[in-house]
Coordinates of C-alpha atoms in Angstrom, one line a residue:
Chain A
M99 CA 101.7 -22.9 137.4
N100 CA 102.3 -26.6 136.4
I101 CA 100.6 -29.8 136.7
E102 CA 101.9 -30.8 140.3
D103 CA 100.9 -27.1 141.4
V104 CA 97.4 -28.0 140.4
E105 CA 98.0 -31.2 142.6
K106 CA 99.1 -29.8 145.1
L107 CA 95.8 -27.3 145.5
A108 CA 93.5 -30.1 144.9
E109 CA 95.0 -31.9 147.7
L110 CA 94.5 -28.9 150.2
A111 CA 91.3 -28.1 148.8
R112 CA 90.2 -32.0 149.6
I113 CA 88.8 -32.1 145.7
E114 CA 89.5 -35.3 143.8
L115 CA 90.3 -34.7 140.1
S116 CA 91.0 -36.8 137.2
A117 CA 94.2 -36.4 134.7
D118 CA 91.9 -34.7 132.1
E119 CA 90.3 -32.1 134.8
K120 CA 94.0 -31.4 136.0
K121 CA 94.9 -30.5 132.5
S122 CA 92.0 -28.5 131.7
L123 CA 92.2 -26.5 135.1
L124 CA 95.9 -26.0 134.4
K125 CA 95.2 -24.2 131.3
D126 CA 92.4 -22.2 132.8
F127 CA 94.7 -21.1 135.6
D128 CA 97.2 -19.9 132.9
S129 CA 94.7 -17.5 131.5
I130 CA 93.0 -16.2 134.6
L131 CA 96.3 -15.7 136.2
A132 CA 97.5 -13.7 133.6
Y133 CA 94.5 -11.7 133.6
V134 CA 94.6 -10.9 137.5
D135 CA 98.1 -10.1 137.1
T136 CA 97.1 -7.0 135.8
I137 CA 96.9 -5.3 139.3
K138 CA 100.8 -5.8 139.2
G139 CA 100.3 -2.6 137.5
A140 CA 98.4 -0.8 140.4
E141 CA 101.0 1.5 142.5
I142 CA 100.0 1.1 145.8
G143 CA 101.9 1.8 148.9
D144 CA 103.8 -1.0 150.7
G145 CA 101.5 -0.2 154.1
D146 CA 98.9 -2.1 155.5
V147 CA 95.4 -1.4 154.9
K148 CA 93.8 -0.2 158.0
P149 CA 90.1 -2.2 157.5
D150 CA 87.3 0.0 158.3
L151 CA 85.5 -3.1 159.5
Y152 CA 85.2 -3.9 163.2
N153 CA 84.2 -7.5 165.1
V154 CA 80.3 -7.1 165.9
W155 CA 79.4 -9.3 169.1
R156 CA 76.1 -9.8 170.8
E157 CA 75.1 -11.0 173.9
D158 CA 74.0 -14.8 174.3
W159 CA 70.4 -15.2 175.1
V160 CA 67.9 -18.1 175.1
E161 CA 65.1 -18.1 172.9
P162 CA 62.9 -20.9 171.3
R163 CA 63.7 -21.7 167.6
E164 CA 61.3 -23.7 165.2
F165 CA 65.1 -26.1 164.0
S166 CA 63.5 -29.3 163.1
R167 CA 65.6 -31.6 164.5
E168 CA 64.4 -34.5 162.6
S169 CA 65.0 -32.5 159.2
I170 CA 68.7 -31.9 160.6
V171 CA 69.2 -35.6 161.8
G172 CA 67.0 -36.8 158.6
Q173 CA 70.0 -35.1 156.2
F174 CA 73.1 -37.4 157.8
P175 CA 74.2 -39.6 155.4
E176 CA 74.8 -42.2 158.5
E177 CA 73.3 -41.9 162.1
E178 CA 72.8 -44.3 164.8
A179 CA 70.5 -43.2 167.8
G180 CA 70.2 -39.7 166.5
Y181 CA 73.9 -39.4 166.1
L182 CA 75.9 -38.3 162.8
K183 CA 78.3 -41.5 162.3
V184 CA 81.7 -40.7 160.5
K185 CA 84.7 -42.4 159.9
K186 CA 87.3 -42.9 162.3
I187 CA 89.7 -39.8 162.6
L188 CA 92.7 -41.4 164.1
Chain B
M299 CA 41.7 -12.4 132.3
I300 CA 44.9 -10.5 134.0
D301 CA 46.9 -8.6 131.9
L302 CA 50.3 -9.8 134.0
G303 CA 52.8 -7.8 131.2
I304 CA 51.4 -4.5 132.5
L305 CA 50.6 -5.5 136.1
T306 CA 52.5 -3.8 139.3
I307 CA 52.7 -4.7 142.6
E308 CA 50.6 -1.7 143.3
K309 CA 48.3 -2.2 140.7
A310 CA 47.9 -6.0 141.7
H311 CA 47.5 -4.8 145.5
Q312 CA 44.8 -2.6 144.6
A313 CA 42.8 -5.1 142.3
L314 CA 43.1 -7.6 145.4
T315 CA 41.9 -5.1 147.9
E316 CA 38.9 -4.4 145.6
G317 CA 38.4 -8.2 145.3
V318 CA 38.6 -7.6 141.3
F319 CA 40.5 -11.0 141.5
S320 CA 42.0 -12.9 144.4
C321 CA 45.3 -14.1 145.5
Q322 CA 44.8 -17.5 144.1
E323 CA 43.3 -16.2 140.7
L324 CA 46.4 -14.1 140.5
L325 CA 48.6 -17.3 141.4
D326 CA 46.6 -19.2 138.7
E327 CA 47.5 -17.0 136.2
Y328 CA 51.4 -17.1 136.8
L329 CA 51.0 -20.9 136.9
K330 CA 49.7 -21.1 133.7
V331 CA 52.5 -19.5 132.2
I332 CA 54.7 -21.5 134.1
R333 CA 53.1 -24.7 132.7
E334 CA 53.5 -23.3 129.0
K335 CA 56.9 -22.0 129.1
N336 CA 59.0 -23.4 132.1
K337 CA 60.1 -26.5 130.4
E338 CA 61.7 -24.5 127.7
L339 CA 63.3 -21.5 129.7
N340 CA 63.9 -23.8 132.7
A341 CA 63.3 -21.0 135.1
Y342 CA 62.1 -22.8 137.7
L343 CA 64.0 -25.8 139.3
E344 CA 60.9 -26.2 141.5
V345 CA 57.3 -24.8 141.9
Y346 CA 56.7 -25.6 145.8
G347 CA 53.7 -27.7 146.8
D348 CA 52.3 -25.5 149.4
I349 CA 51.5 -22.4 147.6
A350 CA 47.7 -22.6 147.4
E351 CA 48.0 -22.7 151.4
Q352 CA 50.5 -19.9 150.8
A353 CA 47.8 -17.8 148.5
A354 CA 45.0 -18.5 151.0
Q355 CA 46.5 -17.4 153.9
A356 CA 47.2 -14.1 152.0
Q357 CA 43.7 -14.0 151.4
K358 CA 42.6 -14.2 154.8
K359 CA 44.6 -10.9 155.5
F360 CA 42.6 -9.5 152.8
K361 CA 39.5 -10.3 155.0
E362 CA 40.7 -9.0 157.6
S363 CA 42.0 -5.7 156.4
T364 CA 45.5 -6.7 157.5
A365 CA 47.3 -6.6 154.1
E366 CA 50.2 -5.2 153.0
L367 CA 51.4 -4.0 149.5
L368 CA 53.5 -7.6 149.3
T369 CA 50.0 -9.7 150.5
G370 CA 49.2 -12.1 148.2
I371 CA 51.8 -11.0 145.2
P372 CA 53.7 -13.7 143.9
F373 CA 57.5 -14.2 144.3
A374 CA 60.2 -16.2 142.8
I375 CA 63.3 -16.7 144.7
K376 CA 66.8 -17.9 143.7
D377 CA 67.7 -21.3 144.5
N378 CA 70.4 -20.3 147.2
I379 CA 67.9 -18.6 149.8
L380 CA 66.8 -20.8 152.7
F381 CA 62.8 -21.7 152.9
S382 CA 62.4 -24.0 155.8
G383 CA 60.9 -27.4 154.7
H384 CA 62.2 -26.9 151.2
T385 CA 65.2 -27.7 149.3
A386 CA 68.0 -25.5 148.3
S387 CA 70.2 -26.8 146.0
A388 CA 72.3 -23.4 145.0
G389 CA 72.4 -24.7 141.4
S390 CA 74.4 -27.8 142.9
K391 CA 74.8 -31.3 142.9
I392 CA 76.4 -31.3 146.3
L393 CA 73.2 -30.1 147.7
E394 CA 70.6 -32.0 145.6
N395 CA 68.6 -33.0 148.3
Y396 CA 69.4 -30.4 151.1
K397 CA 66.0 -29.4 152.9
A398 CA 66.5 -25.9 154.5
P399 CA 66.2 -26.6 158.6
Y400 CA 65.0 -22.8 158.8
D401 CA 63.8 -19.8 157.1
S402 CA 66.2 -17.1 155.8
F403 CA 65.9 -13.4 157.3
V404 CA 64.4 -12.4 153.5
I405 CA 61.9 -15.3 153.5
R406 CA 60.9 -14.4 157.5
E407 CA 60.0 -10.9 156.0
L408 CA 58.2 -11.8 152.9
K409 CA 56.0 -14.3 154.8
K410 CA 55.2 -11.8 158.0
A411 CA 54.0 -9.8 154.5
G412 CA 52.2 -12.3 153.1
A413 CA 53.5 -13.0 150.0
V414 CA 53.0 -15.9 148.0
I415 CA 56.5 -18.0 147.0
I416 CA 55.7 -19.9 144.1
G417 CA 59.3 -21.6 143.6
R418 CA 63.1 -21.8 143.6
T419 CA 64.5 -20.5 140.6
N420 CA 67.8 -21.8 138.2
M421 CA 71.1 -20.2 139.0
D422 CA 74.6 -21.1 138.4
E423 CA 76.2 -23.4 140.5
F424 CA 76.9 -21.5 143.8
A425 CA 76.1 -18.3 141.9
M426 CA 79.4 -19.0 139.8
G427 CA 78.6 -17.8 136.6
S428 CA 77.3 -14.8 134.3
S429 CA 74.9 -16.5 132.1
T430 CA 73.3 -19.7 134.1
Q431 CA 75.0 -22.2 132.2
T432 CA 77.0 -23.8 135.2
S433 CA 73.8 -24.7 136.8
A434 CA 73.8 -28.6 137.4
Y435 CA 70.1 -28.7 136.4
G436 CA 70.6 -27.4 132.9
V437 CA 70.8 -23.9 131.5
A438 CA 67.7 -21.3 131.6
R439 CA 67.0 -19.3 128.6
N440 CA 66.3 -15.7 127.5
P441 CA 62.9 -15.0 126.9
H442 CA 63.5 -12.4 124.3
D443 CA 65.7 -15.1 122.4
P444 CA 65.9 -18.7 123.8
S445 CA 69.0 -19.6 121.8
R446 CA 70.6 -16.9 124.0
V447 CA 71.5 -16.7 127.7
P448 CA 69.5 -14.7 130.5
G449 CA 72.7 -13.6 132.0
G450 CA 73.7 -15.0 135.4
S451 CA 74.1 -16.3 138.1
S452 CA 70.4 -14.9 139.2
G453 CA 69.4 -16.2 135.6
G454 CA 66.3 -17.9 136.9
S455 CA 65.2 -15.2 138.6
A456 CA 65.2 -12.6 135.6
V457 CA 63.5 -15.2 133.1
A458 CA 60.7 -15.8 135.6
V459 CA 60.1 -11.9 136.0
A460 CA 60.9 -11.3 132.3
A461 CA 58.3 -14.2 131.2
G462 CA 55.6 -13.5 133.6
M463 CA 56.1 -16.4 135.7
A464 CA 56.1 -14.3 138.4
L465 CA 55.5 -10.7 139.5
V466 CA 58.7 -10.2 141.2
S467 CA 61.7 -12.1 142.4
L468 CA 64.6 -12.1 144.4
G469 CA 68.3 -12.9 143.2
T470 CA 71.7 -12.3 145.2
E471 CA 74.7 -10.5 143.7
T472 CA 78.1 -11.1 144.5
C473 CA 79.3 -9.3 141.4
G474 CA 76.6 -8.1 139.2
S475 CA 74.8 -11.3 139.2
V476 CA 71.2 -9.2 139.4
R477 CA 72.2 -6.2 137.6
E478 CA 73.5 -8.2 134.3
P479 CA 70.6 -10.8 134.3
A480 CA 68.4 -7.6 134.3
A481 CA 70.2 -5.8 131.3
F482 CA 70.0 -9.4 129.6
C483 CA 66.3 -9.9 130.5
G484 CA 65.0 -5.8 129.8
L485 CA 64.2 -5.7 133.7
V486 CA 65.2 -3.4 136.7
G487 CA 67.8 -4.8 138.9
L488 CA 68.8 -3.6 142.3
K489 CA 71.8 -4.3 144.3
P490 CA 71.3 -2.7 147.5
T491 CA 74.1 -1.4 149.6
Y492 CA 76.2 -3.7 151.4
G493 CA 74.7 -4.7 154.9
A494 CA 71.3 -3.1 154.0
V495 CA 69.8 -6.6 153.4
S496 CA 70.3 -9.4 155.8
R497 CA 72.4 -12.2 154.7
N498 CA 71.3 -14.4 157.2
G499 CA 70.3 -18.0 155.9
I500 CA 71.7 -16.9 152.2
I501 CA 73.9 -19.8 151.0
A502 CA 77.2 -17.6 151.0
M503 CA 80.0 -17.2 147.8
G504 CA 81.9 -14.2 148.9
N505 CA 80.9 -13.0 152.4
S506 CA 82.1 -9.4 151.7
L507 CA 80.3 -9.3 148.7
D508 CA 77.1 -10.7 148.7
Q509 CA 73.7 -9.2 148.9
V510 CA 70.1 -10.4 148.6
S511 CA 68.8 -8.2 145.2
P512 CA 65.2 -8.1 144.1
F513 CA 64.3 -8.0 140.3
G514 CA 61.3 -6.0 138.8
K515 CA 59.6 -4.8 135.8
T516 CA 59.5 -1.1 137.2
V517 CA 61.6 0.8 139.6
R518 CA 58.8 1.2 142.0
D519 CA 58.2 -2.6 142.2
A520 CA 62.3 -3.0 143.1
E521 CA 61.9 -0.2 145.6
I522 CA 58.9 -1.6 147.3
V523 CA 61.0 -5.1 147.5
F524 CA 64.0 -3.3 148.8
R525 CA 62.2 -1.1 151.7
T526 CA 60.4 -4.6 152.9
L527 CA 63.8 -6.2 152.9
S528 CA 65.9 -3.5 154.0
Q529 CA 66.4 -3.8 157.7
Y530 CA 68.8 -4.0 160.8
D531 CA 69.3 -7.8 161.8
P532 CA 71.2 -8.7 164.6
E533 CA 72.0 -12.1 163.4
D534 CA 74.0 -10.8 160.5
S535 CA 77.2 -9.1 162.1
T536 CA 77.5 -7.1 158.6
S537 CA 73.9 -5.9 159.0
V538 CA 74.2 -2.0 159.5
P539 CA 72.2 -0.5 162.4
E540 CA 69.6 1.9 161.2
K541 CA 71.3 5.0 163.1
L542 CA 74.3 4.4 160.7
R543 CA 71.9 4.3 157.7
K544 CA 71.1 8.0 157.5
I545 CA 72.3 10.3 154.4
K546 CA 72.8 13.8 154.0
K547 CA 69.5 14.3 151.7
S548 CA 71.0 15.9 148.9
E549 CA 70.2 19.6 147.4
L550 CA 67.0 19.4 145.5
G551 CA 67.3 20.6 141.9
P552 CA 69.3 19.4 138.8
K553 CA 71.3 16.4 139.4
V554 CA 74.9 15.5 138.6
I555 CA 76.1 12.4 136.8
G556 CA 79.6 11.6 137.0
V557 CA 80.8 9.3 133.7
P558 CA 83.9 7.3 133.9
W559 CA 84.2 7.5 130.3
H560 CA 87.8 6.2 130.5
L561 CA 86.6 2.6 132.0
F562 CA 84.8 1.9 128.8
E563 CA 87.0 3.6 126.1
K564 CA 87.2 -0.3 124.5
G565 CA 85.8 -3.5 125.0
V566 CA 81.9 -2.5 124.8
D567 CA 79.7 -3.7 122.0
S568 CA 79.0 -0.6 119.8
E569 CA 75.1 -0.9 119.8
V570 CA 75.4 -1.1 123.7
M571 CA 77.7 1.9 123.8
A572 CA 75.6 4.2 121.3
N573 CA 72.6 3.4 123.2
F574 CA 74.4 4.4 126.8
K575 CA 75.3 7.9 124.7
E576 CA 72.0 8.5 123.7
S577 CA 70.6 7.6 127.2
M578 CA 72.9 10.2 128.9
E579 CA 71.6 12.7 126.1
K580 CA 68.2 11.9 127.3
F581 CA 69.2 12.8 130.8
K582 CA 70.8 15.8 129.9
K583 CA 67.7 17.4 128.1
S584 CA 66.0 16.8 131.7
D585 CA 68.6 19.1 133.5
Y586 CA 70.5 16.4 134.6
E587 CA 74.5 17.3 134.1
I588 CA 76.8 15.0 132.6
R589 CA 80.5 15.6 134.0
D590 CA 83.4 13.7 132.9
I591 CA 84.9 11.7 136.2
E592 CA 88.2 9.6 136.6
L593 CA 88.4 6.4 138.5
P594 CA 92.0 5.5 138.1
F595 CA 91.9 2.5 140.5
S596 CA 88.5 1.0 139.3
K597 CA 89.9 -0.2 135.9
Y598 CA 91.6 -3.2 138.5
S599 CA 88.1 -3.8 139.9
L600 CA 87.5 -7.2 138.1
A601 CA 90.8 -8.4 138.2
A602 CA 90.9 -7.5 142.1
Y603 CA 87.4 -9.1 142.3
Y604 CA 88.8 -12.3 140.8
I605 CA 91.3 -12.5 143.6
I606 CA 89.1 -11.5 146.6
M607 CA 85.9 -13.4 145.5
P608 CA 87.7 -17.1 145.2
A609 CA 89.6 -16.6 148.1
E610 CA 86.5 -16.3 150.0
V611 CA 84.9 -19.2 148.1
S612 CA 87.6 -21.5 149.0
T613 CA 87.1 -20.9 152.6
N614 CA 83.3 -20.8 152.3
L615 CA 82.9 -24.2 150.7
S616 CA 84.9 -26.0 152.6
R617 CA 81.8 -26.6 154.7
F618 CA 80.3 -28.9 151.9
D619 CA 82.3 -32.0 152.6
G620 CA 79.7 -34.9 152.5
I621 CA 79.6 -35.6 156.2
R622 CA 76.6 -33.7 157.6
Y623 CA 74.1 -33.1 154.5
G624 CA 74.4 -33.2 150.6
L625 CA 76.2 -35.5 148.4
H626 CA 78.2 -38.4 150.1
K627 CA 80.6 -40.7 148.3
E628 CA 81.9 -43.5 150.2
G629 CA 85.5 -44.0 150.5
K630 CA 88.3 -46.6 152.5
N631 CA 89.0 -43.8 155.1
L632 CA 87.7 -39.6 155.9
M633 CA 90.0 -38.1 153.3
E634 CA 88.7 -40.5 150.8
V635 CA 85.2 -39.3 152.0
Y636 CA 86.0 -35.8 151.5
K637 CA 87.9 -35.9 148.2
K638 CA 85.0 -38.0 146.4
S639 CA 82.0 -36.3 147.8
R640 CA 83.8 -32.8 147.0
G641 CA 85.0 -33.9 143.7
R642 CA 82.0 -35.2 142.2
G643 CA 79.5 -32.8 144.1
F644 CA 80.9 -29.8 142.7
G645 CA 80.9 -28.8 139.1
E646 CA 83.6 -27.4 137.1
E647 CA 83.7 -23.9 137.7
A648 CA 83.3 -24.1 141.8
R649 CA 86.0 -26.7 141.2
R650 CA 88.0 -23.7 139.6
R651 CA 87.1 -21.0 141.9
I652 CA 88.1 -23.1 145.0
L653 CA 91.5 -24.1 143.7
L654 CA 92.4 -20.9 142.5
G655 CA 91.0 -19.4 145.8
T656 CA 93.3 -21.9 147.6
Y657 CA 96.1 -20.4 145.2
V658 CA 95.9 -16.9 146.2
L659 CA 95.6 -17.5 149.7
S660 CA 98.8 -19.7 150.0
H661 CA 102.2 -19.2 151.3
G662 CA 104.5 -17.2 149.0
Y663 CA 101.4 -16.2 146.7
Y664 CA 99.2 -14.3 149.6
D665 CA 101.0 -11.0 149.5
A666 CA 101.1 -10.7 145.5
Y667 CA 97.6 -11.5 145.0
Y668 CA 95.1 -11.4 148.1
N669 CA 96.9 -8.7 150.1
K670 CA 97.5 -6.5 146.8
A671 CA 94.1 -6.9 145.8
V672 CA 92.5 -6.0 149.4
K673 CA 94.6 -3.0 149.3
I674 CA 93.5 -1.9 145.6
R675 CA 89.8 -2.5 147.1
D676 CA 90.4 -0.2 149.6
Q677 CA 91.6 2.5 147.1
I678 CA 88.3 1.8 144.8
K679 CA 86.3 2.5 147.8
K680 CA 88.3 5.7 148.7
E681 CA 88.1 7.1 145.1
I682 CA 84.4 6.2 144.6
R683 CA 83.4 8.0 147.9
E684 CA 85.6 10.8 147.0
A685 CA 83.8 10.9 143.5
F686 CA 80.2 11.2 145.0
K687 CA 81.5 14.4 146.6
T688 CA 81.3 16.3 143.2
V689 CA 78.3 14.2 141.6
D690 CA 75.3 12.5 142.8
L691 CA 75.3 9.2 140.3
I692 CA 77.8 7.4 138.4
A693 CA 76.9 6.0 135.1
T694 CA 77.9 3.2 133.2
P695 CA 76.4 0.4 130.8
T696 CA 75.6 -2.3 132.9
A697 CA 77.3 -5.3 130.8
P698 CA 79.4 -4.4 128.1
M699 CA 77.9 -7.0 125.5
L700 CA 74.3 -8.2 124.3
P701 CA 72.9 -11.5 125.8
F702 CA 75.0 -14.4 123.8
K703 CA 74.4 -17.4 122.5
I704 CA 73.8 -20.5 124.9
G705 CA 77.3 -22.3 124.6
E706 CA 79.5 -19.1 124.0
K707 CA 82.2 -18.5 126.8
M708 CA 82.3 -21.6 128.2
D709 CA 85.4 -23.0 127.3
D710 CA 86.8 -19.2 128.0
P711 CA 86.8 -18.2 131.9
V712 CA 87.9 -15.0 131.5
A713 CA 85.7 -14.3 128.5
M714 CA 82.5 -14.7 130.9
Y715 CA 84.2 -13.1 133.7
L716 CA 84.3 -9.9 131.5
C717 CA 80.6 -9.7 131.6
D718 CA 80.8 -8.0 134.7
L719 CA 83.4 -5.8 134.3
F720 CA 81.1 -2.7 134.9
S721 CA 79.5 -4.7 138.1
A722 CA 83.0 -4.9 140.0
P723 CA 83.2 -1.4 141.5
A724 CA 79.6 -1.2 143.2
N725 CA 80.1 -4.6 144.9
L726 CA 83.6 -4.1 145.7
S727 CA 83.1 -0.6 147.5
G728 CA 79.7 -1.7 149.0
V729 CA 77.6 1.0 147.3
P730 CA 74.3 0.3 145.9
S731 CA 73.6 0.2 141.9
I732 CA 70.8 0.1 139.8
A733 CA 70.3 -1.6 136.2
L734 CA 67.5 0.1 134.4
P735 CA 66.1 -0.8 130.6
S736 CA 67.2 1.9 128.0
G737 CA 65.7 0.2 124.9
L738 CA 66.2 -2.6 122.2
S739 CA 68.9 -3.6 119.9
K740 CA 68.2 -3.8 116.4
N741 CA 67.6 -7.7 116.8
N742 CA 65.1 -6.7 119.3
L743 CA 67.7 -7.6 122.4
P744 CA 67.3 -5.6 125.7
L745 CA 69.7 -2.6 126.3
S746 CA 70.7 -1.6 129.9
I747 CA 72.6 1.1 131.5
Q748 CA 73.5 1.7 135.7
F749 CA 73.6 4.1 138.1
M750 CA 75.5 3.7 141.6
A751 CA 75.2 6.0 144.2
P752 CA 76.9 6.9 147.7
A753 CA 76.0 3.9 150.6
F754 CA 72.4 4.0 151.7
A755 CA 71.4 6.4 149.1
E756 CA 69.3 3.8 147.1
E757 CA 66.7 6.8 147.3
V758 CA 68.9 8.4 144.7
L759 CA 68.9 5.4 142.3
F760 CA 64.8 5.3 142.5
E761 CA 64.5 8.9 141.3
A762 CA 66.7 8.6 138.6
G763 CA 65.2 5.5 137.6
K764 CA 61.5 6.7 137.6
K765 CA 62.6 9.9 135.8
F766 CA 64.4 7.6 133.2
E767 CA 61.2 5.7 132.7
E768 CA 59.3 8.7 131.3
I769 CA 62.1 9.8 129.2
R770 CA 63.6 6.8 127.9

């Protein structure tokens, strides 16, 4: 990994980093990847794992809930007439 | 004067029923300790403003004879458990002022039982850490030696119980985050079977691993909390329906403990190792059979975990974007708002794991890392299931080391990750595991051993744990 890789990942993850942070993350990644690379020694066949998980769906039903609208709206950084105000997308 | 040091849920319940003390008086005893010690130990981030009201509600249940075992019992909860109308910050700046708009499943159950929820406890940011040093709100300290860490990530919940600031507490585990601090603080910590306790209303780190987990001074206390919370919840799609939880009752009589010695030939503190061997000897003298077992894939557990977990972290934490709640930083456009809010809001370890997760999931690396780790996880599950055909329990030390000094391991992420070396197999395979206090080191620091049992066989853990309380 190099500094450009760290920058690319930060861009994908939408995280602003300072130049120092990039350098220190690069150092950390080198040691973490060296550790997790030990899995390369595990002898595992090529076949895919069949997960023993399955999707769980439930029916929709109507039920009163004690959600507080004020509590949710009150936490918006910016609101107008009870709506969340965001920057323009396009 | 109530002796908090020897108080258990059942003793407190009896005293509350007989009117020896009231719910408020019991609460007051804990508040006294909190006033005295919390400033130094930093276990609680907040003591809630409505506790007197909670205690009054609990007292009413005693008056009306509808009290249950947990009625009036003072709890501490980890800062990532939603409690309606109360702040839940997950130890992070990005959620500093976040107020939960609804109750998590576990809080609903505690409220129903009439427990008194004193406050929210310190934790590693988003539960990412093994020492409570990555908290945005300062480190928590070990009551056995305040110059040392209490373990983590549920360090605050462990300190609260160990220092007499709550009778029992809730933490969460993704990989050892309750068992390791239980070990460092001399407590019992139970990681239930994945799917036993609902994750509804818990701020997630790794969804395929997370599980709410109790701390107690005794096995019985942890058991009582577990039994109250272990229920099917249709609102958590990974909650296991009751009919699938039934296990074959194992034969009565001598139990077989499997020990995968090959997993800890090296890298374990010598005092921890000697204590583990002595503990096994004690079981042997009590008619348990100790059998050497091999778990060849489990040696890759922690490495596989440090691929799977960051992958889940990177997707999970994408919801924190500064738009709807939490920290918001202004920018010229939407992209800048995201980047600034997330850059300032997340601490170092959270950023590290988000980026690492993005890396292992990215095109070109997915097969070598994520896919391979998932396959190894599958093999670990299989070999542990297979091992339980011949043994009832699997034992290892809980943590490979004793509680370390504050400041240690902070500049070496891999050294920190290794604290959970023995925790990973249970989290990856979903089986339950319990950490049990097993004595003190020569410097009076707590030692601990842990057991794993088959899925939904928590009963077997409680039985062995209670036995150990007699013979240790």
